[in-house]
Coordinates of C-alpha atoms and ligand atoms in Angstrom, one line a residue:
M66 CA 0.5 0.3 -0.5
E67 CA 1.7 3.3 -1.1
G68 CA 0.6 6.5 0.1
T69 CA 0.2 8.7 2.7
T70 CA -1.9 6.6 4.8
L71 CA 0.6 6.4 7.7
N72 CA 1.9 10.2 7.5
N73 CA 3.3 11.8 10.8
Q74 CA 2.6 8.1 12.4
I75 CA 6.0 6.6 13.8
A76 CA 6.8 2.3 13.9
I77 CA 8.8 0.3 15.8
V78 CA 9.3 -2.8 13.9
T79 CA 11.5 -5.9 15.4
G80 CA 14.1 -8.0 13.4
A81 CA 13.8 -5.8 10.6
S82 CA 17.0 -6.5 8.9
S83 CA 16.0 -9.1 7.4
G84 CA 13.2 -11.0 6.3
I85 CA 9.5 -10.2 7.2
G86 CA 10.6 -7.5 9.6
Q87 CA 12.3 -6.0 6.4
G88 CA 9.6 -6.0 4.4
I89 CA 7.4 -4.8 6.8
A90 CA 9.0 -1.7 7.9
F91 CA 9.4 -1.1 3.8
A92 CA 5.4 -1.1 3.5
L93 CA 5.0 0.9 6.3
G94 CA 7.9 3.2 5.1
K95 CA 6.5 3.7 2.0
A96 CA 2.8 4.3 3.4
G97 CA 4.3 7.3 5.0
A98 CA 5.4 5.8 8.8
K99 CA 8.8 6.6 10.1
V100 CA 10.3 3.6 11.2
V101 CA 12.6 2.4 14.2
V102 CA 14.3 -0.6 12.8
N103 CA 15.3 -3.1 15.4
Y104 CA 18.2 -5.4 15.1
H105 CA 20.0 -8.2 17.1
S106 CA 22.9 -9.0 15.1
N107 CA 23.0 -7.7 11.7
A108 CA 23.8 -4.4 11.8
E109 CA 24.8 -4.2 8.0
G110 CA 20.6 -5.6 7.2
A111 CA 19.6 -3.1 9.7
Q112 CA 21.1 0.1 7.8
E113 CA 20.4 -1.3 4.8
T114 CA 16.8 -0.9 5.8
V115 CA 17.2 2.4 7.0
E116 CA 19.2 3.7 3.9
K117 CA 16.1 2.2 1.7
L118 CA 13.5 3.7 3.6
K119 CA 15.4 7.2 3.5
S120 CA 15.2 6.9 -0.3
F121 CA 11.4 6.5 0.0
G122 CA 11.4 9.9 1.6
T123 CA 10.8 9.1 5.1
D124 CA 13.5 8.6 8.0
A125 CA 14.6 5.8 10.2
I126 CA 16.9 4.9 13.1
A127 CA 18.3 1.2 13.5
V128 CA 17.9 -0.1 17.5
K129 CA 20.2 -2.9 18.0
G130 CA 18.9 -5.3 20.6
D131 CA 17.8 -8.3 22.0
V132 CA 13.7 -8.6 22.0
S133 CA 13.9 -11.1 24.8
K134 CA 15.7 -8.9 27.4
E135 CA 13.6 -6.4 29.7
Q136 CA 16.4 -3.8 29.7
D137 CA 16.7 -4.3 25.9
V138 CA 12.9 -3.5 25.4
I139 CA 12.8 -0.4 27.6
T140 CA 15.8 0.9 25.7
L141 CA 14.2 0.9 22.3
F142 CA 11.4 2.4 23.0
Q143 CA 13.3 5.5 24.7
K144 CA 15.3 5.5 21.6
A145 CA 12.5 5.9 19.3
I146 CA 10.7 8.7 21.7
A147 CA 14.4 10.5 21.7
M148 CA 14.1 10.4 18.2
F149 CA 10.4 10.8 17.3
D150 CA 8.6 12.0 20.1
A151 CA 5.8 9.7 19.8
V152 CA 5.3 6.5 18.7
D153 CA 2.0 5.0 17.0
I154 CA 2.3 1.6 15.8
V155 CA 4.1 -1.2 16.9
V156 CA 5.3 -4.4 15.0
P157 CA 6.8 -7.5 17.4
N158 CA 8.2 -9.9 14.5
A159 CA 11.3 -10.6 15.8
G160 CA 11.4 -14.7 16.0
I161 CA 13.5 -17.6 15.3
Q162 CA 13.5 -21.7 14.8
I163 CA 15.4 -23.9 16.9
D164 CA 14.4 -27.7 15.2
Y165 CA 13.9 -30.8 16.9
K166 CA 12.0 -33.7 17.5
L167 CA 10.1 -33.1 21.7
H168 CA 12.3 -36.4 22.3
E169 CA 15.2 -34.5 21.3
M170 CA 14.9 -31.2 22.6
A171 CA 17.1 -29.4 24.9
L172 CA 15.4 -27.8 27.6
E173 CA 18.2 -24.6 26.6
D174 CA 16.7 -24.9 23.1
W175 CA 12.7 -24.8 24.1
Q176 CA 13.7 -21.8 26.8
K177 CA 15.2 -19.8 23.9
V178 CA 12.4 -20.3 21.6
I179 CA 9.8 -19.2 23.6
D180 CA 12.4 -16.2 25.4
I181 CA 12.7 -14.8 21.9
N182 CA 9.2 -15.5 20.1
L183 CA 6.4 -15.4 23.6
T184 CA 8.3 -13.1 25.9
G185 CA 9.9 -10.9 23.1
Q186 CA 6.7 -10.3 22.1
F187 CA 5.2 -9.5 25.5
L188 CA 7.9 -7.1 26.4
C189 CA 7.3 -5.1 23.3
A190 CA 3.5 -5.1 23.7
R191 CA 3.7 -4.3 27.4
E192 CA 5.8 -1.1 26.2
A193 CA 3.6 -0.5 24.0
V194 CA 0.5 -0.1 25.5
K195 CA 2.1 2.3 28.3
L196 CA 3.3 4.4 25.7
F197 CA -0.1 4.3 24.2
L198 CA -2.1 4.8 27.5
K199 CA 0.1 7.7 28.0
Q200 CA -0.3 9.8 24.5
G201 CA -4.2 8.7 24.2
V202 CA -5.7 8.9 20.6
R203 CA -3.3 11.9 18.8
D204 CA -5.4 13.8 17.2
H205 CA -5.5 14.4 13.4
I206 CA -2.5 11.5 13.2
S207 CA -5.4 8.5 13.5
K208 CA -8.2 7.3 15.2
A209 CA -6.6 4.8 17.2
A210 CA -4.2 5.6 20.5
G211 CA -1.7 3.2 19.0
K212 CA -1.7 0.2 16.7
L213 CA 0.0 -3.7 17.9
I214 CA 0.4 -6.0 15.5
H215 CA 2.0 -9.3 16.6
I216 CA 3.8 -11.5 13.9
S217 CA 2.7 -14.6 14.4
S218 CA 2.7 -18.2 12.3
V219 CA 0.2 -20.4 10.3
H220 CA 1.3 -23.0 13.1
D221 CA -0.4 -20.6 16.1
V222 CA -3.6 -23.2 14.2
I223 CA -1.2 -26.1 12.6
P224 CA 0.5 -28.3 14.7
W225 CA 3.8 -28.7 14.0
S226 CA 5.6 -31.7 15.6
G227 CA 9.7 -31.1 14.7
H228 CA 9.0 -27.7 16.3
V229 CA 6.7 -28.0 19.4
N230 CA 9.0 -25.2 20.7
Y231 CA 8.3 -22.7 17.8
A232 CA 4.4 -24.0 17.5
A233 CA 4.3 -23.4 21.4
S234 CA 5.1 -19.8 21.1
K235 CA 3.2 -19.2 18.4
G236 CA 0.0 -20.5 20.0
G237 CA 0.7 -18.1 23.0
I238 CA 1.0 -15.0 21.0
D239 CA -2.4 -15.6 20.1
M240 CA -3.8 -15.1 23.5
L241 CA -1.3 -12.5 24.1
M242 CA -2.8 -10.4 21.2
K243 CA -6.3 -11.2 22.0
S244 CA -6.0 -10.7 25.9
I245 CA -4.2 -7.2 25.4
C246 CA -7.4 -6.7 23.0
Q247 CA -10.0 -7.8 25.5
G248 CA -8.3 -5.1 28.2
Y249 CA -7.5 -2.0 26.3
A250 CA -9.7 -1.9 23.2
V251 CA -11.5 0.8 25.5
D252 CA -8.3 3.1 25.9
K253 CA -8.9 3.1 21.5
I254 CA -6.1 0.6 21.6
R255 CA -5.8 -1.6 18.6
C256 CA -4.4 -5.3 18.7
N257 CA -4.4 -7.5 16.0
A258 CA -2.3 -10.4 14.7
I259 CA -0.4 -11.7 11.5
S260 CA 0.0 -15.4 10.6
P261 CA 2.4 -15.3 7.5
G262 CA 2.5 -19.0 6.2
A263 CA 5.6 -19.8 4.2
I264 CA 7.0 -16.3 3.0
A265 CA 11.0 -17.0 1.4
T266 CA 13.4 -15.9 4.2
K267 CA 16.6 -17.2 5.9
I268 CA 14.1 -18.9 8.5
N269 CA 12.9 -21.2 6.3
E270 CA 16.0 -21.4 3.1
N271 CA 16.8 -25.0 4.4
A272 CA 13.5 -26.3 4.0
R273 CA 13.3 -25.1 0.1
D274 CA 16.7 -25.3 -1.3
T275 CA 16.8 -28.2 -3.3
E276 CA 14.2 -28.5 -6.4
E277 CA 12.4 -31.6 -4.3
E278 CA 11.8 -29.4 -1.3
R279 CA 10.5 -26.5 -3.0
K280 CA 7.7 -29.3 -4.9
E281 CA 6.9 -30.6 -1.3
M282 CA 6.3 -27.0 0.2
L283 CA 4.4 -25.9 -2.8
K284 CA 2.2 -28.7 -1.8
L285 CA 0.6 -27.1 1.6
I286 CA -0.1 -23.6 -0.5
P287 CA -3.1 -24.4 -2.9
Y288 CA -2.1 -20.4 -4.4
G289 CA 0.8 -21.9 -5.8
R290 CA 3.7 -19.6 -4.9
I291 CA 5.9 -18.8 -2.0
G292 CA 5.3 -15.8 -0.3
Q293 CA 7.2 -12.8 -0.5
P294 CA 8.0 -10.5 2.9
K295 CA 6.3 -7.8 0.5
D296 CA 2.8 -9.8 0.8
I297 CA 2.7 -9.2 4.6
G298 CA 4.2 -6.0 4.6
E299 CA 1.4 -4.9 2.4
V300 CA -1.2 -6.1 5.1
A301 CA 0.6 -4.7 8.1
A302 CA 0.8 -1.4 6.6
W303 CA -3.2 -1.9 6.0
L304 CA -3.7 -3.2 9.6
A305 CA -1.7 0.0 10.6
S306 CA -3.5 2.5 8.5
D307 CA -7.4 3.9 9.7
H308 CA -8.8 1.4 7.1
S309 CA -8.9 -1.1 9.0
D310 CA -10.0 0.7 12.0
Y311 CA -12.7 -1.8 13.1
I312 CA -10.3 -4.5 13.2
N313 CA -9.6 -5.5 16.6
G314 CA -8.4 -9.1 18.5
E315 CA -8.1 -10.1 15.2
T316 CA -5.5 -12.6 13.1
I317 CA -5.1 -11.9 9.7
Y318 CA -3.6 -15.3 8.0
V319 CA -1.3 -14.2 4.7
D320 CA -0.3 -17.5 3.6
G321 CA -1.9 -18.4 -0.2
G322 CA -4.4 -20.5 1.6
M323 CA -1.8 -22.8 3.7
T324 CA -4.2 -23.1 6.5
T325 CA -7.4 -25.0 4.4
Y326 CA -5.1 -27.9 4.8
P327 CA -4.4 -28.7 1.3
G328 CA -3.6 -32.3 2.0
F329 CA -7.5 -32.7 2.8
K330 CA -7.9 -31.9 -0.8
G331 CA -10.3 -35.1 -2.1
N332 CA -10.3 -37.2 0.8
G333 CA -13.3 -38.9 1.7
Ligands
BGC411 C1 8.1 -20.7 9.6 C2 8.6 -21.4 8.2 C3 7.8 -22.4 7.6 C4 6.4 -21.6 7.5 C5 5.0 -22.6 7.2 C6 6.6 -20.2 9.3 O1 5.8 -19.5 10.6 O2 8.7 -20.0 10.3 O3 9.6 -21.7 8.6 O4 8.4 -22.4 6.2 O5 5.7 -21.4 8.8 O6 5.6 -24.0 7.5

């Protein structure tokens, strides 16, 4: 969505040095938002995101921080305010996979995924809601006091053996998001989620780097193509805008039909 729907709005996107986070940062920037680009270790990628956003005519800064660390998230919000004075859109996106079968999974690998994918989203949501409550509705900026867009996964509903840490973290995001909406919609805060399917990013590279694997992946996608970060970005930009003002507590599946369980086609 290109244009001015997010003009004068400020967004924080976590994990925006590559992949889906970068795609979201670009789409928000194209719609007019200024973007705080959080990254964990890929400083070069974050800088690339910032430069490209500036080339669109908007402003951006990169802020390093580990979303699973309370102080890092607090500092991220402080830096955003120091730079841009307000925050209107928060997109907790940073996520990882560490894949093992349950009976071979170390506690450490369970914990790390939960810490980043779920606790990280809690920490960002908490700081966002504190700030949105303090700011209230900023007149002429948006109808809402703030927009939280949690980036989840189709694996918040599709069970994923071999990835129980990841699936559990994404299932958790669903109830985190809905509970926030239930509690704070009255304060004009909108809290929604996007659940991407198979998007071509680093996280699933090794599940689609041979022709055979690509074909297997495509069997899971009725629409017949693997998604791109832009597919998620454009939905995020719309969900952040007043065009979707009455959507609250909702998850939008952006998955080319993956959650229709195509394995059941013609069955029975
Ligand atoms: C995972 C990807 C996977 C996709 C569809 C995503 O949440 O991170 O590895 O390709 O879901 O299964």
